PDB file of C-alpha atoms in Angstrom:
ATOM      1  CA  ALA A   1      -3.668 -29.367  -5.163  1.00 74.00           C
ATOM      2  CA  GLN A   2      -4.202 -27.316  -2.056  1.00 81.00           C
ATOM      3  CA  SER A   3      -7.219 -26.942   0.156  1.00 88.00           C
ATOM      4  CA  VAL A   4      -8.067 -25.769   3.632  1.00 92.00           C
ATOM      5  CA  THR A   5     -10.940 -26.683   5.929  1.00 95.00           C
ATOM      6  CA  GLN A   6     -12.053 -24.561   8.832  1.00 95.00           C
ATOM      7  CA  LEU A   7     -13.922 -26.931  11.058  1.00 94.00           C
ATOM      8  CA  ASP A   8     -16.247 -24.421  12.733  1.00 95.00           C
ATOM      9  CA  SER A   9     -18.272 -21.708  11.040  1.00 94.00           C
ATOM     10  CA  HIS A  10     -18.981 -20.017  14.402  1.00 96.00           C
ATOM     11  CA  VAL A  11     -17.223 -20.138  17.758  1.00 98.00           C
ATOM     12  CA  SER A  12     -18.658 -18.464  20.868  1.00 97.00           C
ATOM     13  CA  VAL A  13     -16.574 -17.729  23.963  1.00 97.00           C
ATOM     14  CA  SER A  14     -16.836 -15.571  27.031  1.00 97.00           C
ATOM     15  CA  GLU A  15     -14.406 -12.741  27.600  1.00 97.00           C
ATOM     16  CA  GLY A  16     -11.331 -14.002  29.455  1.00 97.00           C
ATOM     17  CA  THR A  17     -11.681 -17.639  28.332  1.00 97.00           C
ATOM     18  CA  PRO A  18      -9.421 -19.421  25.808  1.00 98.00           C
ATOM     19  CA  VAL A  19     -10.009 -19.309  22.076  1.00 98.00           C
ATOM     20  CA  LEU A  20      -9.475 -22.251  19.700  1.00 98.00           C
ATOM     21  CA  LEU A  21     -10.159 -21.906  15.970  1.00 98.00           C
ATOM     22  CA  ARG A  22      -9.473 -25.085  14.041  1.00 98.00           C
ATOM     23  CA  CYS A  23      -7.926 -25.442  10.595  1.00 97.00           C
ATOM     24  CA  ASN A  24      -6.862 -28.481   8.580  1.00 96.00           C
ATOM     25  CA  TYR A  25      -5.019 -28.187   5.302  1.00 93.00           C
ATOM     26  CA  SER A  26      -4.067 -30.293   2.329  1.00 89.00           C
ATOM     27  CA  SER A  27      -1.053 -29.508   0.201  1.00 80.00           C
ATOM     28  CA  SER A  28       1.098 -31.490  -2.209  1.00 75.00           C
ATOM     29  CA  TYR A  29       4.069 -29.347  -1.259  1.00 75.00           C
ATOM     30  CA  SER A  30       5.537 -27.929   1.899  1.00 75.00           C
ATOM     31  CA  PRO A  31       2.777 -25.480   2.731  1.00 80.00           C
ATOM     32  CA  SER A  32       2.775 -21.797   3.418  1.00 86.00           C
ATOM     33  CA  LEU A  33       0.132 -21.206   6.085  1.00 91.00           C
ATOM     34  CA  PHE A  34      -1.446 -17.997   7.300  1.00 94.00           C
ATOM     35  CA  TRP A  35      -4.216 -16.736   9.533  1.00 97.00           C
ATOM     36  CA  TYR A  36      -5.986 -13.516   8.612  1.00 97.00           C
ATOM     37  CA  VAL A  37      -8.573 -11.579  10.600  1.00 97.00           C
ATOM     38  CA  GLN A  38     -11.367  -9.397   9.235  1.00 95.00           C
ATOM     39  CA  HIS A  39     -13.206  -7.006  11.515  1.00 92.00           C
ATOM     40  CA  PRO A  40     -16.627  -5.756  10.385  1.00 87.00           C
ATOM     41  CA  ASN A  41     -16.407  -3.474   7.349  1.00 79.00           C
ATOM     42  CA  LYS A  42     -12.628  -3.737   7.300  1.00 83.00           C
ATOM     43  CA  GLY A  43     -10.082  -5.352   5.018  1.00 86.00           C
ATOM     44  CA  LEU A  44      -8.119  -8.472   5.891  1.00 93.00           C
ATOM     45  CA  GLN A  45      -5.203  -8.183   8.273  1.00 93.00           C
ATOM     46  CA  LEU A  46      -2.438 -10.754   8.688  1.00 94.00           C
ATOM     47  CA  LEU A  47      -2.411 -12.324  12.169  1.00 96.00           C
ATOM     48  CA  LEU A  48       0.500 -14.703  11.706  1.00 95.00           C
ATOM     49  CA  LYS A  49       2.278 -16.927   9.196  1.00 91.00           C
ATOM     50  CA  TYR A  50       4.107 -20.249   9.314  1.00 90.00           C
ATOM     51  CA  THR A  51       7.657 -19.869   8.059  1.00 76.00           C
ATOM     52  CA  SER A  52       8.977 -23.410   8.781  1.00 77.00           C
ATOM     53  CA  ALA A  53      11.481 -21.968  11.267  1.00 73.00           C
ATOM     54  CA  ALA A  54       9.354 -23.017  14.242  1.00 81.00           C
ATOM     55  CA  THR A  55       6.194 -25.049  14.603  1.00 88.00           C
ATOM     56  CA  LEU A  56       4.712 -22.661  17.179  1.00 93.00           C
ATOM     57  CA  VAL A  57       4.062 -19.319  15.562  1.00 93.00           C
ATOM     58  CA  LYS A  58       3.320 -16.157  17.502  1.00 94.00           C
ATOM     59  CA  GLY A  59       1.211 -13.441  15.962  1.00 94.00           C
ATOM     60  CA  ILE A  60      -0.291 -10.125  16.840  1.00 94.00           C
ATOM     61  CA  ASN A  61      -2.741  -9.451  19.683  1.00 94.00           C
ATOM     62  CA  GLY A  62      -1.670 -12.533  21.667  1.00 96.00           C
ATOM     63  CA  PHE A  63      -2.667 -15.124  19.053  1.00 97.00           C
ATOM     64  CA  GLU A  64      -0.596 -18.243  18.354  1.00 97.00           C
ATOM     65  CA  ALA A  65      -0.832 -21.154  15.940  1.00 97.00           C
ATOM     66  CA  GLU A  66       0.851 -24.530  15.990  1.00 94.00           C
ATOM     67  CA  PHE A  67       1.851 -26.327  12.798  1.00 93.00           C
ATOM     68  CA  LYS A  68       1.358 -30.101  13.140  1.00 93.00           C
ATOM     69  CA  LYS A  69       2.465 -31.888  10.004  1.00 90.00           C
ATOM     70  CA  SER A  70       1.327 -35.327  11.186  1.00 91.00           C
ATOM     71  CA  GLU A  71      -2.203 -33.997  11.726  1.00 93.00           C
ATOM     72  CA  THR A  72      -2.116 -31.522   8.789  1.00 93.00           C
ATOM     73  CA  SER A  73      -3.433 -28.901  11.167  1.00 95.00           C
ATOM     74  CA  PHE A  74      -2.722 -25.263  11.924  1.00 96.00           C
ATOM     75  CA  HIS A  75      -5.083 -24.338  14.765  1.00 97.00           C
ATOM     76  CA  LEU A  76      -5.254 -20.770  16.082  1.00 98.00           C
ATOM     77  CA  THR A  77      -5.331 -20.153  19.827  1.00 98.00           C
ATOM     78  CA  LYS A  78      -5.398 -17.343  22.336  1.00 98.00           C
ATOM     79  CA  PRO A  79      -5.241 -17.845  26.118  1.00 97.00           C
ATOM     80  CA  SER A  80      -7.775 -15.167  27.009  1.00 97.00           C
ATOM     81  CA  ALA A  81     -10.378 -13.663  24.692  1.00 97.00           C
ATOM     82  CA  HIS A  82     -11.047  -9.955  24.564  1.00 96.00           C
ATOM     83  CA  MET A  83     -14.179  -8.265  23.274  1.00 96.00           C
ATOM     84  CA  SER A  84     -12.121  -6.703  20.479  1.00 95.00           C
ATOM     85  CA  ASP A  85     -11.292 -10.200  19.158  1.00 97.00           C
ATOM     86  CA  ALA A  86     -14.822 -10.566  17.804  1.00 97.00           C
ATOM     87  CA  ALA A  87     -14.285 -10.863  14.049  1.00 97.00           C
ATOM     88  CA  GLU A  88     -14.060 -13.363  11.207  1.00 96.00           C
ATOM     89  CA  TYR A  89     -10.899 -15.437  10.923  1.00 97.00           C
ATOM     90  CA  PHE A  90      -9.560 -17.088   7.791  1.00 96.00           C
ATOM     91  CA  CYS A  91      -7.045 -19.900   7.519  1.00 96.00           C
ATOM     92  CA  VAL A  92      -5.067 -19.717   4.281  1.00 93.00           C
ATOM     93  CA  VAL A  93      -2.708 -22.096   2.464  1.00 89.00           C
ATOM     94  CA  GLY A  94      -0.459 -21.348  -0.465  1.00 79.00           C
ATOM     95  CA  PRO A  95       3.112 -22.229  -1.376  1.00 64.00           C
ATOM     96  CA  PHE A  96       2.849 -20.711  -4.839  1.00 68.00           C
ATOM     97  CA  GLN A  97       1.391 -17.490  -6.141  1.00 69.00           C
ATOM     98  CA  LYS A  98      -2.197 -18.374  -5.349  1.00 77.00           C
ATOM     99  CA  LEU A  99      -3.585 -18.359  -1.834  1.00 85.00           C
ATOM    100  CA  VAL A 100      -6.480 -20.668  -1.006  1.00 88.00           C
ATOM    101  CA  PHE A 101      -8.838 -19.488   1.730  1.00 91.00           C
ATOM    102  CA  GLY A 102     -10.989 -21.414   4.125  1.00 92.00           C
ATOM    103  CA  THR A 103     -14.637 -20.491   4.477  1.00 93.00           C
ATOM    104  CA  GLY A 104     -13.970 -18.545   7.664  1.00 94.00           C
ATOM    105  CA  THR A 105     -14.822 -18.838  11.363  1.00 96.00           C
ATOM    106  CA  ARG A 106     -16.809 -16.104  13.033  1.00 96.00           C
ATOM    107  CA  LEU A 107     -15.666 -15.562  16.611  1.00 97.00           C
ATOM    108  CA  LEU A 108     -18.295 -14.209  18.993  1.00 97.00           C
ATOM    109  CA  VAL A 109     -17.146 -12.903  22.373  1.00 97.00           C
ATOM    110  CA  SER A 110     -19.669 -12.313  25.122  1.00 96.00           C
ATOM    111  CA  PRO A 111     -19.097 -10.246  28.286  1.00 94.00           C
TER     112      PRO A 111
ATOM    113  CA  ASP B   1       3.395   1.677   5.181  1.00 68.00           C
ATOM    114  CA  VAL B   2       2.291  -0.767   2.509  1.00 69.00           C
ATOM    115  CA  LYS B   3      -0.866   0.070   0.679  1.00 90.00           C
ATOM    116  CA  VAL B   4      -3.400  -1.550  -1.607  1.00 95.00           C
ATOM    117  CA  THR B   5      -6.063   0.903  -2.673  1.00 95.00           C
ATOM    118  CA  GLN B   6      -9.382   0.066  -4.275  1.00 95.00           C
ATOM    119  CA  SER B   7     -11.015   2.915  -6.099  1.00 91.00           C
ATOM    120  CA  SER B   8     -14.492   2.576  -4.558  1.00 92.00           C
ATOM    121  CA  ARG B   9     -15.837   1.293  -1.230  1.00 93.00           C
ATOM    122  CA  TYR B  10     -19.419   1.038  -2.481  1.00 95.00           C
ATOM    123  CA  LEU B  11     -20.869   0.783  -5.983  1.00 97.00           C
ATOM    124  CA  VAL B  12     -24.402   0.367  -7.267  1.00 97.00           C
ATOM    125  CA  LYS B  13     -24.784  -0.633 -10.902  1.00 97.00           C
ATOM    126  CA  ARG B  14     -27.611  -1.723 -13.146  1.00 97.00           C
ATOM    127  CA  THR B  15     -27.967  -5.134 -14.747  1.00 98.00           C
ATOM    128  CA  GLY B  16     -26.170  -5.230 -18.089  1.00 97.00           C
ATOM    129  CA  GLU B  17     -23.776  -2.391 -17.330  1.00 97.00           C
ATOM    130  CA  LYS B  18     -20.037  -2.773 -17.877  1.00 97.00           C
ATOM    131  CA  VAL B  19     -18.322  -2.299 -14.523  1.00 97.00           C
ATOM    132  CA  PHE B  20     -14.685  -1.506 -13.780  1.00 97.00           C
ATOM    133  CA  LEU B  21     -13.117  -2.121 -10.368  1.00 97.00           C
ATOM    134  CA  GLU B  22      -9.670  -0.603  -9.977  1.00 97.00           C
ATOM    135  CA  CYS B  23      -6.861  -1.572  -7.647  1.00 97.00           C
ATOM    136  CA  VAL B  24      -3.471   0.054  -7.118  1.00 97.00           C
ATOM    137  CA  GLN B  25      -0.557  -1.135  -4.967  1.00 96.00           C
ATOM    138  CA  ASP B  26       2.547   0.803  -4.014  1.00 94.00           C
ATOM    139  CA  MET B  27       4.807  -2.106  -3.000  1.00 90.00           C
ATOM    140  CA  ASP B  28       6.226  -3.096  -6.413  1.00 90.00           C
ATOM    141  CA  HIS B  29       4.696  -6.562  -6.011  1.00 90.00           C
ATOM    142  CA  GLU B  30       4.659  -8.892  -8.987  1.00 90.00           C
ATOM    143  CA  ASN B  31       1.484 -10.745  -8.040  1.00 91.00           C
ATOM    144  CA  MET B  32      -1.956  -9.201  -7.834  1.00 93.00           C
ATOM    145  CA  PHE B  33      -5.298 -10.885  -7.179  1.00 95.00           C
ATOM    146  CA  TRP B  34      -9.020 -10.333  -7.320  1.00 97.00           C
ATOM    147  CA  TYR B  35     -11.177 -12.254  -4.860  1.00 96.00           C
ATOM    148  CA  ARG B  36     -14.874 -12.331  -4.297  1.00 96.00           C
ATOM    149  CA  GLN B  37     -16.188 -12.715  -0.734  1.00 94.00           C
ATOM    150  CA  ASP B  38     -19.628 -14.101   0.004  1.00 93.00           C
ATOM    151  CA  PRO B  39     -21.054 -15.203   3.389  1.00 88.00           C
ATOM    152  CA  GLY B  40     -20.288 -18.835   4.146  1.00 85.00           C
ATOM    153  CA  LEU B  41     -18.064 -19.218   1.092  1.00 88.00           C
ATOM    154  CA  GLY B  42     -14.927 -17.417   2.224  1.00 88.00           C
ATOM    155  CA  LEU B  43     -12.795 -15.756  -0.430  1.00 92.00           C
ATOM    156  CA  ARG B  44     -12.840 -17.228  -3.910  1.00 93.00           C
ATOM    157  CA  LEU B  45     -10.202 -16.333  -6.478  1.00 93.00           C
ATOM    158  CA  ILE B  46     -11.504 -14.773  -9.674  1.00 96.00           C
ATOM    159  CA  TYR B  47      -8.256 -13.946 -11.496  1.00 95.00           C
ATOM    160  CA  PHE B  48      -4.668 -13.273 -10.659  1.00 92.00           C
ATOM    161  CA  SER B  49      -1.733 -11.712 -12.459  1.00 94.00           C
ATOM    162  CA  TYR B  50       1.939 -12.548 -11.944  1.00 90.00           C
ATOM    163  CA  ASP B  51       3.349  -9.849 -14.201  1.00 90.00           C
ATOM    164  CA  VAL B  52       2.334  -6.999 -16.462  1.00 94.00           C
ATOM    165  CA  LYS B  53      -0.056  -8.218 -19.189  1.00 92.00           C
ATOM    166  CA  MET B  54       0.007 -11.722 -17.692  1.00 93.00           C
ATOM    167  CA  LYS B  55      -3.082 -13.269 -16.124  1.00 94.00           C
ATOM    168  CA  GLU B  56      -4.459 -16.587 -15.021  1.00 93.00           C
ATOM    169  CA  LYS B  57      -7.983 -17.689 -14.291  1.00 94.00           C
ATOM    170  CA  GLY B  58      -8.861 -18.465 -10.745  1.00 92.00           C
ATOM    171  CA  ASP B  59     -11.691 -20.634  -9.503  1.00 91.00           C
ATOM    172  CA  ILE B  60     -14.639 -18.496 -10.657  1.00 95.00           C
ATOM    173  CA  PRO B  61     -13.614 -16.447 -13.733  1.00 96.00           C
ATOM    174  CA  GLU B  62     -16.925 -16.677 -15.608  1.00 96.00           C
ATOM    175  CA  GLY B  63     -18.441 -13.262 -16.285  1.00 96.00           C
ATOM    176  CA  TYR B  64     -15.223 -11.425 -15.416  1.00 97.00           C
ATOM    177  CA  SER B  65     -12.102 -10.250 -17.184  1.00 97.00           C
ATOM    178  CA  VAL B  66      -9.002  -8.410 -15.994  1.00 97.00           C
ATOM    179  CA  SER B  67      -6.414  -5.987 -17.240  1.00 97.00           C
ATOM    180  CA  ARG B  68      -2.876  -5.300 -16.046  1.00 97.00           C
ATOM    181  CA  GLU B  69      -1.155  -2.724 -18.213  1.00 96.00           C
ATOM    182  CA  LYS B  70       1.106  -1.404 -15.447  1.00 96.00           C
ATOM    183  CA  LYS B  71       2.725  -3.275 -12.582  1.00 95.00           C
ATOM    184  CA  GLU B  72       0.978  -1.287  -9.876  1.00 96.00           C
ATOM    185  CA  ARG B  73      -2.560  -1.462 -11.284  1.00 97.00           C
ATOM    186  CA  PHE B  74      -4.935  -4.412 -11.683  1.00 97.00           C
ATOM    187  CA  SER B  75      -8.458  -3.910 -12.975  1.00 97.00           C
ATOM    188  CA  LEU B  76     -11.424  -6.243 -12.723  1.00 98.00           C
ATOM    189  CA  ILE B  77     -14.076  -5.906 -15.416  1.00 98.00           C
ATOM    190  CA  LEU B  78     -17.626  -7.171 -15.304  1.00 97.00           C
ATOM    191  CA  GLU B  79     -18.539  -7.289 -18.979  1.00 94.00           C
ATOM    192  CA  SER B  80     -22.295  -7.281 -18.372  1.00 97.00           C
ATOM    193  CA  ALA B  81     -23.191  -7.049 -14.701  1.00 97.00           C
ATOM    194  CA  SER B  82     -25.757  -9.445 -13.338  1.00 97.00           C
ATOM    195  CA  THR B  83     -27.494  -9.610  -9.964  1.00 97.00           C
ATOM    196  CA  ASN B  84     -25.562 -12.741  -8.991  1.00 96.00           C
ATOM    197  CA  GLN B  85     -22.389 -10.657  -9.114  1.00 98.00           C
ATOM    198  CA  THR B  86     -23.569  -8.618  -6.151  1.00 98.00           C
ATOM    199  CA  SER B  87     -20.777  -9.226  -3.663  1.00 97.00           C
ATOM    200  CA  MET B  88     -17.740  -7.876  -1.836  1.00 95.00           C
ATOM    201  CA  TYR B  89     -14.670  -7.710  -4.085  1.00 97.00           C
ATOM    202  CA  LEU B  90     -11.199  -7.738  -2.571  1.00 96.00           C
ATOM    203  CA  CYS B  91      -7.944  -6.923  -4.307  1.00 96.00           C
ATOM    204  CA  ALA B  92      -4.609  -8.178  -2.976  1.00 94.00           C
ATOM    205  CA  SER B  93      -0.947  -8.060  -3.885  1.00 93.00           C
ATOM    206  CA  ARG B  94       1.916 -10.347  -2.953  1.00 89.00           C
ATOM    207  CA  LEU B  95       5.659 -10.344  -3.472  1.00 85.00           C
ATOM    208  CA  ASN B  96       6.837 -13.236  -5.634  1.00 75.00           C
ATOM    209  CA  ARG B  97       9.588 -15.178  -3.887  1.00 65.00           C
ATOM    210  CA  GLY B  98       8.868 -18.600  -5.272  1.00 63.00           C
ATOM    211  CA  LEU B  99       8.099 -20.950  -2.419  1.00 53.00           C
ATOM    212  CA  ALA B 100       8.844 -18.451   0.325  1.00 63.00           C
ATOM    213  CA  ASN B 101       6.114 -17.563   2.778  1.00 71.00           C
ATOM    214  CA  THR B 102       5.246 -14.068   1.687  1.00 83.00           C
ATOM    215  CA  GLU B 103       1.900 -12.775   2.802  1.00 87.00           C
ATOM    216  CA  ALA B 104      -0.694 -11.003   0.702  1.00 90.00           C
ATOM    217  CA  PHE B 105      -1.785  -7.451   1.427  1.00 92.00           C
ATOM    218  CA  PHE B 106      -5.420  -6.570   0.920  1.00 94.00           C
ATOM    219  CA  GLY B 107      -7.387  -3.510  -0.030  1.00 94.00           C
ATOM    220  CA  GLN B 108     -10.431  -2.405   1.936  1.00 93.00           C
ATOM    221  CA  GLY B 109     -12.831  -4.030  -0.486  1.00 94.00           C
ATOM    222  CA  THR B 110     -15.539  -2.814  -2.853  1.00 96.00           C
ATOM    223  CA  ARG B 111     -19.097  -3.726  -2.046  1.00 95.00           C
ATOM    224  CA  LEU B 112     -20.861  -3.995  -5.388  1.00 97.00           C
ATOM    225  CA  THR B 113     -24.631  -4.126  -5.676  1.00 97.00           C
ATOM    226  CA  VAL B 114     -26.178  -4.924  -9.036  1.00 98.00           C
ATOM    227  CA  VAL B 115     -29.841  -3.969  -9.326  1.00 97.00           C
TER     228      VAL B 115
END
């Protein structure tokens, strides 16, 4: 069975400060892991995916995530937040056809 | 550019109506999905299909059915709409490469209101 837990429902940061969105997963198999972003009234866009080639994954818009098998975590980070990063972020696990979504973390960015 | 298209962005239907949500993808993907998105609950899988005429129940299939007569099209059917089915519905498609890390592509969503 697979599951994913996003540890924070809301994260607030100031523009220019680092972003950390936390995700823990559970999977009976070697997991496929993804982060998606959803801006208001928009569809979901892929930020990055873990391919097992490297534990540190770089995505779009300066985001990164680090796969830590020992901690079953896949936290999303960005060194410096921008106002345009305000959105909802979903951590996703799924080695087979189905993808299992976390409940989402809403990122708020203040000036 | 890859594309998943949902037929409507907004729908308002009456309780008891039969409702059809249509989704088309142009990527020749084997797998297609219907999710429901509600605040605080993330995306929950209703049904998915891994081939034409093939379907599997997801986590919340009650009150829904699906149809996949052609590879590119996946329809979600609400047999008798109820107010608790008011939600955002998202369609997705994904290439089937076994255990490989292929991502899903999403449509823009259909916001359904049942009154």
